[in-house]
Amino acid sequence: MTHVLLLGGTTEARALAAVLAAGHRALRVTSSLAGRVAEPRLPAGEVRIGGFGGPEGLAAWLRAERVAAVVDATHPFAAAMSRNAAEAAAATGVPLLALRRPGWAPVPGDRWHRVPSLSSAARLLPSLGRRILLTSGRQGIGAFAHLDGLHFTARSVDPPEPPLPASLDVLLDRGPFTLDGERAVLREHRIDVLVTKDSGGAATAPKLTAARELGLPVVVVDRPPAPPGVPVAETVEAALTWLAGR
């Protein structure tokens, strides 16, 4: 059987796993999840949870499991895993594709402030408002821990760990989110600034519309580029076409 490794637990990764597992009996499909979410949504096919031990460990796994192709469908901000995948693929000669949904684009009425990092977002916030909705993931909340005089409402799937801002409410929730729900969050918590990573996709996009309706500034953290030399597909269909060519 031809063995395909899918990296990541994104919506696109699960959709790709479902198509491959259902329609290609000659394929062995393994999805690898980082294990950072306590109760992840499991994709079709085989699933492994946890790291590989850096690029060397991943390269050894690719050889041992006779992997024919790798699709890096990790979160657009999982830069370390993407680098490891690129190095392991180069070391083993296994073809590698990055599956990245397109980022968001502003529309008329948006008040976006693009920044290159969470630390840049933290430096900008005091000039924009006092009540902040953080939707940038629990692992990034520490970048705002030093800010006094601001109140944060942080939304994440699992509880965040220290360091944390002194004034903080935590909303435990998982997308997809609705526009009415996002309107309610912004109003109930009296939010005047939204912070988000440019994750793209429809599941978490309603917050951008709700912020636009209320005229709120949005701090958007730009995503890192894919590793150099790695081809990129923006859709599951394009990834299937690439796999068919392998």
Coordinates of C-alpha atoms in Angstrom, one line a residue:
M1 CA 0.0 0.0 0.0
T2 CA 1.1 3.6 -0.7
H3 CA 1.6 5.4 2.6
V4 CA 0.7 9.1 2.9
L5 CA 1.4 11.2 6.0
L6 CA -0.8 14.1 6.8
L7 CA 0.5 16.6 9.3
G8 CA -1.9 18.6 11.3
G9 CA -5.5 18.7 12.7
T10 CA -6.9 21.5 10.6
T11 CA -10.2 21.5 8.9
E12 CA -8.5 21.0 5.6
A13 CA -6.4 18.1 7.0
R14 CA -9.5 16.3 8.2
A15 CA -11.2 16.8 4.9
L16 CA -8.3 15.5 3.0
A17 CA -8.0 12.5 5.3
A18 CA -11.7 11.7 4.8
V19 CA -11.4 11.7 1.0
L20 CA -8.2 9.6 0.9
A21 CA -9.4 7.1 3.5
A22 CA -12.8 6.6 1.8
G23 CA -11.9 6.6 -1.8
H24 CA -8.5 5.0 -2.2
R25 CA -8.2 1.5 -0.8
A26 CA -4.6 1.2 -2.0
L27 CA -3.6 4.1 0.3
R28 CA -2.6 3.9 3.9
V29 CA -3.3 7.3 5.4
T30 CA -1.8 8.4 8.7
S31 CA -2.7 11.8 10.3
S32 CA -0.2 13.1 12.9
L33 CA -1.6 15.5 15.5
A34 CA 0.6 17.6 17.8
G35 CA -1.3 16.7 20.9
R36 CA -1.7 20.3 22.1
V37 CA -5.5 20.0 22.4
A38 CA -6.9 17.8 25.1
E39 CA -9.8 16.4 23.0
P40 CA -8.9 16.9 19.3
R41 CA -11.3 16.2 16.5
L42 CA -9.9 12.9 15.1
P43 CA -9.7 12.5 11.3
A44 CA -10.4 9.4 9.3
G45 CA -7.7 6.7 8.9
E46 CA -4.8 6.1 11.2
V47 CA -3.9 8.7 13.8
R48 CA -0.7 9.3 15.8
I49 CA -0.5 12.0 18.5
G50 CA 2.7 13.7 19.6
G51 CA 5.9 14.9 18.2
F52 CA 8.5 13.0 16.2
G53 CA 11.6 14.4 17.9
G54 CA 12.6 17.1 15.5
P55 CA 13.5 16.8 11.8
E56 CA 15.8 13.8 12.4
G57 CA 13.1 11.9 14.2
L58 CA 10.6 12.6 11.5
A59 CA 13.0 11.5 8.8
A60 CA 13.6 8.3 10.6
W61 CA 9.8 7.7 10.9
L62 CA 9.3 8.4 7.2
R63 CA 11.9 5.8 6.3
A64 CA 10.7 3.2 8.8
E65 CA 7.0 3.6 7.8
R66 CA 7.9 3.7 4.1
V67 CA 6.0 7.0 3.5
A68 CA 5.6 7.9 -0.2
A69 CA 4.4 11.5 0.3
V70 CA 3.8 14.1 3.1
V71 CA 1.2 16.8 3.2
D72 CA 1.9 19.5 5.7
A73 CA -1.6 20.6 6.6
T74 CA -0.7 22.1 10.0
H75 CA -2.0 25.4 11.3
P76 CA -0.6 28.3 9.2
F77 CA 1.3 29.4 12.3
A78 CA 2.9 26.1 13.1
A79 CA 6.2 27.3 11.7
A80 CA 8.5 24.9 13.6
M81 CA 6.6 21.8 12.4
S82 CA 6.7 23.1 8.9
R83 CA 10.4 23.6 9.0
N84 CA 10.9 20.1 10.5
A85 CA 8.8 18.6 7.7
A86 CA 10.8 20.5 5.0
E87 CA 14.1 19.3 6.5
A88 CA 12.9 15.7 6.9
A89 CA 11.6 15.6 3.3
A90 CA 14.8 17.0 1.9
A91 CA 16.8 14.4 3.9
T92 CA 14.7 11.5 2.8
G93 CA 13.7 12.6 -0.7
V94 CA 10.0 12.1 0.2
P95 CA 7.8 14.6 -1.7
L96 CA 6.3 17.3 0.5
L97 CA 3.3 19.6 -0.1
A98 CA 2.1 22.5 2.2
L99 CA -1.7 22.7 2.3
R100 CA -2.5 26.3 3.4
R101 CA -5.9 27.9 3.2
P102 CA -5.8 31.5 1.9
G103 CA -5.4 34.2 4.5
W104 CA -8.1 36.8 5.2
A105 CA -8.2 40.1 3.2
P106 CA -9.7 43.3 4.5
V107 CA -12.9 44.8 3.0
P108 CA -14.2 48.3 3.1
G109 CA -15.1 49.3 6.7
D110 CA -12.3 47.2 8.3
R111 CA -9.9 48.9 10.7
W112 CA -7.1 46.4 10.5
H113 CA -3.6 46.9 11.9
R114 CA -1.2 44.3 10.5
V115 CA 1.7 43.3 12.6
P116 CA 4.5 40.7 12.2
S117 CA 4.2 39.0 15.6
L118 CA 2.3 38.8 18.9
S119 CA 5.0 40.9 20.6
S120 CA 4.3 43.6 18.0
A121 CA 0.6 43.3 18.7
A122 CA 1.3 43.8 22.4
R123 CA 3.2 47.0 21.8
L124 CA 0.4 48.4 19.7
L125 CA -2.5 47.6 22.0
P126 CA -2.3 50.4 24.6
S127 CA -2.8 53.0 21.8
L128 CA -5.9 51.3 20.5
G129 CA -8.1 50.4 23.5
R130 CA -8.5 49.0 26.9
R131 CA -10.8 45.9 26.6
I132 CA -9.2 43.3 24.4
L133 CA -10.5 40.1 22.9
L134 CA -7.6 37.7 22.3
T135 CA -8.3 35.0 19.7
S136 CA -4.7 34.2 19.0
G137 CA -4.5 30.8 20.8
R138 CA -3.7 29.9 24.4
Q139 CA 0.0 29.5 23.8
G140 CA 0.4 33.1 22.7
I141 CA -1.4 34.7 25.7
G142 CA 1.9 35.1 27.5
A143 CA 3.0 37.7 25.0
F144 CA 0.5 40.1 26.7
A145 CA 1.1 39.2 30.3
H146 CA 3.2 42.3 31.0
L147 CA 0.5 44.7 30.0
D148 CA -1.1 46.6 32.9
G149 CA -4.2 48.8 32.6
L150 CA -5.8 46.5 30.0
H151 CA -8.5 43.9 30.5
F152 CA -8.2 40.8 28.3
T153 CA -10.9 38.3 27.3
A154 CA -9.0 35.3 25.9
R155 CA -10.8 32.6 23.9
S156 CA -9.2 29.2 23.5
V157 CA -10.1 25.5 23.3
D158 CA -8.2 24.5 26.5
P159 CA -7.3 26.6 29.5
P160 CA -4.2 28.8 29.1
E161 CA -1.1 28.4 31.3
P162 CA 1.0 31.1 33.0
P163 CA 2.3 33.7 32.4
L164 CA -1.1 35.4 32.0
P165 CA -2.2 39.1 32.1
A166 CA -3.3 40.3 35.6
S167 CA -6.8 41.2 34.3
L168 CA -8.1 38.3 32.3
D169 CA -11.3 36.4 31.6
V170 CA -11.1 33.1 29.7
L171 CA -13.7 31.8 27.3
L172 CA -13.4 28.1 26.6
D173 CA -14.9 27.5 23.2
R174 CA -14.2 25.9 19.8
G175 CA -15.2 27.0 16.3
P176 CA -16.9 27.2 14.0
F177 CA -18.4 30.4 15.3
T178 CA -21.6 32.3 14.2
L179 CA -21.9 36.0 13.4
D180 CA -24.7 36.4 16.1
G181 CA -22.5 34.6 18.6
E182 CA -19.5 36.9 17.9
R183 CA -21.7 40.0 18.1
A184 CA -22.8 38.8 21.5
V185 CA -19.2 38.2 22.7
L186 CA -18.1 41.6 21.7
R187 CA -21.0 43.4 23.3
E188 CA -21.2 41.4 26.5
H189 CA -17.5 41.8 27.2
R190 CA -17.5 45.4 26.1
I191 CA -14.6 44.7 23.7
D192 CA -13.0 47.7 22.0
V193 CA -10.1 45.8 20.3
L194 CA -9.8 42.4 18.6
V195 CA -6.5 40.5 18.3
T196 CA -6.3 37.6 15.8
K197 CA -3.8 35.6 13.8
D198 CA -4.4 35.6 10.1
S199 CA -5.5 32.0 10.2
G200 CA -7.9 32.2 7.2
G201 CA -10.9 30.0 6.7
A202 CA -14.6 30.5 7.4
A203 CA -14.8 28.8 10.8
T204 CA -13.5 31.8 12.8
A205 CA -14.1 34.6 10.2
P206 CA -17.4 35.9 11.7
K207 CA -15.5 37.8 14.4
L208 CA -14.0 40.0 11.7
T209 CA -17.5 40.9 10.4
A210 CA -18.8 41.6 13.9
A211 CA -15.8 43.9 14.6
R212 CA -16.4 45.7 11.3
E213 CA -20.0 46.3 12.2
L214 CA -19.0 47.8 15.5
G215 CA -16.2 49.9 14.0
L216 CA -13.6 48.2 16.2
P217 CA -9.9 48.1 15.4
V218 CA -8.5 44.6 14.6
V219 CA -4.9 43.7 15.2
V220 CA -4.0 41.0 12.6
V221 CA -0.8 39.0 13.1
D222 CA 0.7 38.0 9.7
R223 CA 1.3 34.3 9.1
P224 CA 4.8 33.0 8.5
P225 CA 5.7 31.9 4.9
A226 CA 5.9 28.3 4.0
P227 CA 9.5 27.0 4.0
P228 CA 11.4 27.9 0.8
G229 CA 11.1 25.4 -2.1
V230 CA 8.0 23.6 -0.7
P231 CA 5.0 23.7 -3.1
V232 CA 1.8 25.2 -1.7
A233 CA -1.8 24.2 -2.3
E234 CA -4.7 26.4 -1.1
T235 CA -7.5 23.8 -1.4
V236 CA -8.1 20.1 -0.6
E237 CA -8.8 19.6 -4.3
A238 CA -5.4 21.0 -5.3
A239 CA -3.8 18.8 -2.7
L240 CA -5.6 15.7 -4.2
T241 CA -4.3 16.7 -7.7
W242 CA -0.8 16.9 -6.3
L243 CA -1.0 13.5 -4.6
A244 CA -2.4 12.0 -7.8
G245 CA 0.7 13.2 -9.6
R246 CA 3.0 11.4 -7.1

